[in-house]
């Protein structure tokens, strides 16, 4: 047996268990959706028309790429359930995810710049304004709204309180 075979045996049982013991090797997401991300906002949904809401929010976020300065954000869609906004100085990104149960907003970046944090708060306050209009404004009946919130219905105000410069 060689030295590398011994090393392989040493490392075989590290990292989450094996099938015989029944231990799980799944990684639990503790904070944000990605390693290094931090959950900023979580908005539970009573009902959500995910496709329509995601399209509406995608269009809104594409429109704010130049807010408050030209070229400061770059929007991208990584899959059908999330939208990413990357900041120009690369110190942080906003990741907005849509699931049947909630909308989550995560910040990716271990030490975002102060300018990023100020611009992030502007983008997220605008995003929450858009969600507020979807939930509460207009003459659309509740069953036809893209998003409704569970009681007590103050989730958007709580989300606004979690924003850095809100």
PDB file of C-alpha atoms in Angstrom:
ATOM      1  CA  UNK A   1       0.000   0.000   0.000  1.00  0.00           C
ATOM      2  CA  UNK A   2       1.362   3.429  -0.922  1.00  0.00           C
ATOM      3  CA  UNK A   3       1.420   6.627   1.079  1.00  0.00           C
ATOM      4  CA  UNK A   4      -1.397   8.114  -1.064  1.00  0.00           C
ATOM      5  CA  UNK A   5      -3.638   5.094  -0.476  1.00  0.00           C
ATOM      6  CA  UNK A   6      -3.256   5.616   3.267  1.00  0.00           C
ATOM      7  CA  UNK A   7      -4.059   9.321   2.855  1.00  0.00           C
ATOM      8  CA  UNK A   8      -7.153   8.456   0.804  1.00  0.00           C
ATOM      9  CA  UNK A   9      -8.422   6.164   3.567  1.00  0.00           C
ATOM     10  CA  UNK A  10      -7.774   8.872   6.132  1.00  0.00           C
ATOM     11  CA  UNK A  11      -9.922  11.405   4.274  1.00  0.00           C
ATOM     12  CA  UNK A  12     -12.659   8.976   3.168  1.00  0.00           C
ATOM     13  CA  UNK A  13     -14.840   9.376   6.243  1.00  0.00           C
ATOM     14  CA  UNK A  14     -14.467  13.115   6.668  1.00  0.00           C
ATOM     15  CA  UNK A  15     -17.150  15.435   5.381  1.00  0.00           C
ATOM     16  CA  UNK A  16     -20.612  14.403   6.383  1.00  0.00           C
ATOM     17  CA  UNK A  17     -20.978  10.729   7.090  1.00  0.00           C
ATOM     18  CA  UNK A  18     -21.495   7.630   5.052  1.00  0.00           C
ATOM     19  CA  UNK A  19     -24.451   5.608   3.833  1.00  0.00           C
ATOM     20  CA  UNK A  20     -24.017   2.857   6.432  1.00  0.00           C
ATOM     21  CA  UNK A  21     -24.407   5.146   9.422  1.00  0.00           C
ATOM     22  CA  UNK A  22     -27.417   6.932   7.921  1.00  0.00           C
ATOM     23  CA  UNK A  23     -25.779  10.315   8.454  1.00  0.00           C
ATOM     24  CA  UNK A  24     -26.777  13.004   6.020  1.00  0.00           C
ATOM     25  CA  UNK A  25     -24.270  14.632   3.731  1.00  0.00           C
ATOM     26  CA  UNK A  26     -26.619  17.480   2.757  1.00  0.00           C
ATOM     27  CA  UNK A  27     -25.386  20.994   3.350  1.00  0.00           C
ATOM     28  CA  UNK A  28     -27.751  23.098   5.408  1.00  0.00           C
ATOM     29  CA  UNK A  29     -28.150  26.717   4.326  1.00  0.00           C
ATOM     30  CA  UNK A  30     -27.744  28.711   7.508  1.00  0.00           C
ATOM     31  CA  UNK A  31     -27.717  32.347   6.417  1.00  0.00           C
ATOM     32  CA  UNK A  32     -28.090  33.310   2.768  1.00  0.00           C
ATOM     33  CA  UNK A  33     -28.614  31.326  -0.395  1.00  0.00           C
ATOM     34  CA  UNK A  34     -24.924  31.185  -1.277  1.00  0.00           C
ATOM     35  CA  UNK A  35     -21.693  30.885   0.656  1.00  0.00           C
ATOM     36  CA  UNK A  36     -20.727  34.362   1.769  1.00  0.00           C
ATOM     37  CA  UNK A  37     -24.226  35.757   1.379  1.00  0.00           C
ATOM     38  CA  UNK A  38     -26.379  37.292   4.086  1.00  0.00           C
ATOM     39  CA  UNK A  39     -30.168  37.193   4.188  1.00  0.00           C
ATOM     40  CA  UNK A  40     -31.430  40.775   4.293  1.00  0.00           C
ATOM     41  CA  UNK A  41     -35.149  40.347   3.658  1.00  0.00           C
ATOM     42  CA  UNK A  42     -37.598  37.463   3.720  1.00  0.00           C
ATOM     43  CA  UNK A  43     -41.194  38.218   2.737  1.00  0.00           C
ATOM     44  CA  UNK A  44     -43.630  35.339   3.263  1.00  0.00           C
ATOM     45  CA  UNK A  45     -46.435  35.021   0.746  1.00  0.00           C
ATOM     46  CA  UNK A  46     -50.038  34.014   1.319  1.00  0.00           C
ATOM     47  CA  UNK A  47     -50.411  33.541  -2.446  1.00  0.00           C
ATOM     48  CA  UNK A  48     -47.986  34.229  -5.257  1.00  0.00           C
ATOM     49  CA  UNK A  49     -48.280  33.992  -9.022  1.00  0.00           C
ATOM     50  CA  UNK A  50     -44.592  33.310  -9.303  1.00  0.00           C
ATOM     51  CA  UNK A  51     -44.100  33.616 -13.073  1.00  0.00           C
ATOM     52  CA  UNK A  52     -45.971  36.908 -13.423  1.00  0.00           C
ATOM     53  CA  UNK A  53     -44.432  38.409 -10.278  1.00  0.00           C
ATOM     54  CA  UNK A  54     -40.923  37.397 -11.298  1.00  0.00           C
ATOM     55  CA  UNK A  55     -41.418  38.916 -14.782  1.00  0.00           C
ATOM     56  CA  UNK A  56     -42.802  42.155 -13.303  1.00  0.00           C
ATOM     57  CA  UNK A  57     -39.902  42.397 -10.830  1.00  0.00           C
ATOM     58  CA  UNK A  58     -37.324  41.497 -13.505  1.00  0.00           C
ATOM     59  CA  UNK A  59     -38.579  44.338 -15.688  1.00  0.00           C
ATOM     60  CA  UNK A  60     -38.508  46.739 -12.749  1.00  0.00           C
ATOM     61  CA  UNK A  61     -34.956  45.714 -11.761  1.00  0.00           C
ATOM     62  CA  UNK A  62     -33.722  45.952 -15.367  1.00  0.00           C
ATOM     63  CA  UNK A  63     -35.051  49.495 -15.380  1.00  0.00           C
ATOM     64  CA  UNK A  64     -33.077  50.535 -12.285  1.00  0.00           C
ATOM     65  CA  UNK A  65     -29.652  49.386 -13.507  1.00  0.00           C
ATOM     66  CA  UNK A  66     -28.641  53.038 -13.912  1.00  0.00           C
ATOM     67  CA  UNK A  67     -29.962  54.159 -10.516  1.00  0.00           C
ATOM     68  CA  UNK A  68     -28.642  56.339  -8.945  1.00  0.00           C
ATOM     69  CA  UNK A  69     -25.648  56.556 -11.326  1.00  0.00           C
ATOM     70  CA  UNK A  70     -25.260  55.353 -14.917  1.00  0.00           C
ATOM     71  CA  UNK A  71     -23.913  51.812 -15.086  1.00  0.00           C
ATOM     72  CA  UNK A  72     -23.703  51.220 -11.335  1.00  0.00           C
ATOM     73  CA  UNK A  73     -25.735  47.960 -11.448  1.00  0.00           C
ATOM     74  CA  UNK A  74     -25.735  45.051 -13.856  1.00  0.00           C
ATOM     75  CA  UNK A  75     -28.778  42.790 -13.783  1.00  0.00           C
ATOM     76  CA  UNK A  76     -28.601  39.128 -14.691  1.00  0.00           C
ATOM     77  CA  UNK A  77     -30.866  36.125 -14.405  1.00  0.00           C
ATOM     78  CA  UNK A  78     -29.140  32.965 -13.268  1.00  0.00           C
ATOM     79  CA  UNK A  79     -32.184  30.700 -13.372  1.00  0.00           C
ATOM     80  CA  UNK A  80     -35.975  30.881 -13.375  1.00  0.00           C
ATOM     81  CA  UNK A  81     -36.231  31.577  -9.649  1.00  0.00           C
ATOM     82  CA  UNK A  82     -33.822  34.452  -9.061  1.00  0.00           C
ATOM     83  CA  UNK A  83     -32.500  37.781 -10.264  1.00  0.00           C
ATOM     84  CA  UNK A  84     -29.006  39.082  -9.507  1.00  0.00           C
ATOM     85  CA  UNK A  85     -27.915  42.711  -9.431  1.00  0.00           C
ATOM     86  CA  UNK A  86     -24.125  43.076  -9.361  1.00  0.00           C
ATOM     87  CA  UNK A  87     -22.625  46.373  -8.249  1.00  0.00           C
ATOM     88  CA  UNK A  88     -20.027  48.110 -10.424  1.00  0.00           C
ATOM     89  CA  UNK A  89     -17.225  48.013  -7.807  1.00  0.00           C
ATOM     90  CA  UNK A  90     -17.850  44.253  -7.337  1.00  0.00           C
ATOM     91  CA  UNK A  91     -18.001  44.658  -3.544  1.00  0.00           C
ATOM     92  CA  UNK A  92     -21.501  43.196  -3.443  1.00  0.00           C
ATOM     93  CA  UNK A  93     -24.512  41.810  -5.258  1.00  0.00           C
ATOM     94  CA  UNK A  94     -28.210  41.628  -4.531  1.00  0.00           C
ATOM     95  CA  UNK A  95     -29.786  38.203  -5.066  1.00  0.00           C
ATOM     96  CA  UNK A  96     -33.600  38.152  -5.162  1.00  0.00           C
ATOM     97  CA  UNK A  97     -35.190  34.702  -5.118  1.00  0.00           C
ATOM     98  CA  UNK A  98     -38.816  33.773  -5.690  1.00  0.00           C
ATOM     99  CA  UNK A  99     -40.306  30.579  -4.270  1.00  0.00           C
ATOM    100  CA  UNK A 100     -43.939  29.564  -3.739  1.00  0.00           C
ATOM    101  CA  UNK A 101     -43.636  30.407  -0.029  1.00  0.00           C
ATOM    102  CA  UNK A 102     -41.647  33.663  -0.047  1.00  0.00           C
ATOM    103  CA  UNK A 103     -39.449  36.252  -1.670  1.00  0.00           C
ATOM    104  CA  UNK A 104     -35.940  36.471  -0.256  1.00  0.00           C
ATOM    105  CA  UNK A 105     -33.256  39.084  -0.756  1.00  0.00           C
ATOM    106  CA  UNK A 106     -29.636  38.204  -0.006  1.00  0.00           C
ATOM    107  CA  UNK A 107     -26.485  40.298  -0.115  1.00  0.00           C
ATOM    108  CA  UNK A 108     -23.483  38.541  -1.619  1.00  0.00           C
ATOM    109  CA  UNK A 109     -20.205  40.069  -0.535  1.00  0.00           C
ATOM    110  CA  UNK A 110     -18.299  39.855   2.720  1.00  0.00           C
ATOM    111  CA  UNK A 111     -17.444  43.564   2.998  1.00  0.00           C
ATOM    112  CA  UNK A 112     -19.494  45.733   0.643  1.00  0.00           C
ATOM    113  CA  UNK A 113     -18.463  49.362   0.203  1.00  0.00           C
ATOM    114  CA  UNK A 114     -20.425  52.166   1.863  1.00  0.00           C
ATOM    115  CA  UNK A 115     -21.404  53.419  -1.562  1.00  0.00           C
ATOM    116  CA  UNK A 116     -22.760  49.954  -2.379  1.00  0.00           C
ATOM    117  CA  UNK A 117     -24.798  49.915   0.843  1.00  0.00           C
ATOM    118  CA  UNK A 118     -26.312  53.330   0.102  1.00  0.00           C
ATOM    119  CA  UNK A 119     -27.185  52.349  -3.467  1.00  0.00           C
ATOM    120  CA  UNK A 120     -28.494  48.967  -2.315  1.00  0.00           C
ATOM    121  CA  UNK A 121     -30.900  50.687   0.079  1.00  0.00           C
ATOM    122  CA  UNK A 122     -32.214  52.861  -2.777  1.00  0.00           C
ATOM    123  CA  UNK A 123     -32.782  49.826  -5.012  1.00  0.00           C
ATOM    124  CA  UNK A 124     -34.438  47.771  -2.255  1.00  0.00           C
ATOM    125  CA  UNK A 125     -36.692  50.617  -1.107  1.00  0.00           C
ATOM    126  CA  UNK A 126     -37.870  51.001  -4.707  1.00  0.00           C
ATOM    127  CA  UNK A 127     -38.355  47.232  -4.980  1.00  0.00           C
ATOM    128  CA  UNK A 128     -40.454  47.247  -1.800  1.00  0.00           C
ATOM    129  CA  UNK A 129     -42.482  50.172  -3.181  1.00  0.00           C
ATOM    130  CA  UNK A 130     -43.233  48.066  -6.271  1.00  0.00           C
ATOM    131  CA  UNK A 131     -44.256  45.086  -4.130  1.00  0.00           C
ATOM    132  CA  UNK A 132     -46.451  47.396  -2.045  1.00  0.00           C
ATOM    133  CA  UNK A 133     -48.274  48.591  -5.170  1.00  0.00           C
ATOM    134  CA  UNK A 134     -48.752  44.976  -6.315  1.00  0.00           C
ATOM    135  CA  UNK A 135     -50.191  43.924  -2.951  1.00  0.00           C
ATOM    136  CA  UNK A 136     -52.308  46.937  -1.981  1.00  0.00           C
ATOM    137  CA  UNK A 137     -52.958  49.304  -4.882  1.00  0.00           C
ATOM    138  CA  UNK A 138     -55.182  49.212  -7.949  1.00  0.00           C
ATOM    139  CA  UNK A 139     -58.557  47.669  -8.579  1.00  0.00           C
ATOM    140  CA  UNK A 140     -57.344  44.069  -8.966  1.00  0.00           C
ATOM    141  CA  UNK A 141     -59.261  41.566  -6.844  1.00  0.00           C
ATOM    142  CA  UNK A 142     -57.259  39.693  -4.212  1.00  0.00           C
ATOM    143  CA  UNK A 143     -57.501  36.346  -6.009  1.00  0.00           C
ATOM    144  CA  UNK A 144     -56.019  37.902  -9.165  1.00  0.00           C
ATOM    145  CA  UNK A 145     -53.120  39.745  -7.508  1.00  0.00           C
ATOM    146  CA  UNK A 146     -49.578  38.597  -8.251  1.00  0.00           C
ATOM    147  CA  UNK A 147     -48.776  38.632  -4.516  1.00  0.00           C
ATOM    148  CA  UNK A 148     -50.812  38.631  -1.329  1.00  0.00           C
ATOM    149  CA  UNK A 149     -49.383  38.646   2.180  1.00  0.00           C
ATOM    150  CA  UNK A 150     -50.490  36.647   5.214  1.00  0.00           C
ATOM    151  CA  UNK A 151     -51.944  38.397   8.253  1.00  0.00           C
ATOM    152  CA  UNK A 152     -51.038  40.829   9.810  1.00  0.00           C
ATOM    153  CA  UNK A 153     -49.830  42.166   6.450  1.00  0.00           C
ATOM    154  CA  UNK A 154     -46.947  44.284   7.795  1.00  0.00           C
ATOM    155  CA  UNK A 155     -44.186  42.217   6.177  1.00  0.00           C
ATOM    156  CA  UNK A 156     -43.175  44.979   3.749  1.00  0.00           C
ATOM    157  CA  UNK A 157     -42.717  47.487   6.589  1.00  0.00           C
ATOM    158  CA  UNK A 158     -40.617  44.953   8.503  1.00  0.00           C
ATOM    159  CA  UNK A 159     -38.545  44.343   5.369  1.00  0.00           C
ATOM    160  CA  UNK A 160     -38.009  48.087   4.968  1.00  0.00           C
ATOM    161  CA  UNK A 161     -36.700  48.249   8.551  1.00  0.00           C
ATOM    162  CA  UNK A 162     -34.016  45.656   7.659  1.00  0.00           C
ATOM    163  CA  UNK A 163     -32.477  47.790   4.899  1.00  0.00           C
ATOM    164  CA  UNK A 164     -29.114  49.379   5.743  1.00  0.00           C
ATOM    165  CA  UNK A 165     -29.868  53.024   4.996  1.00  0.00           C
ATOM    166  CA  UNK A 166     -33.656  52.648   5.047  1.00  0.00           C
TER     167      UNK A 166
END
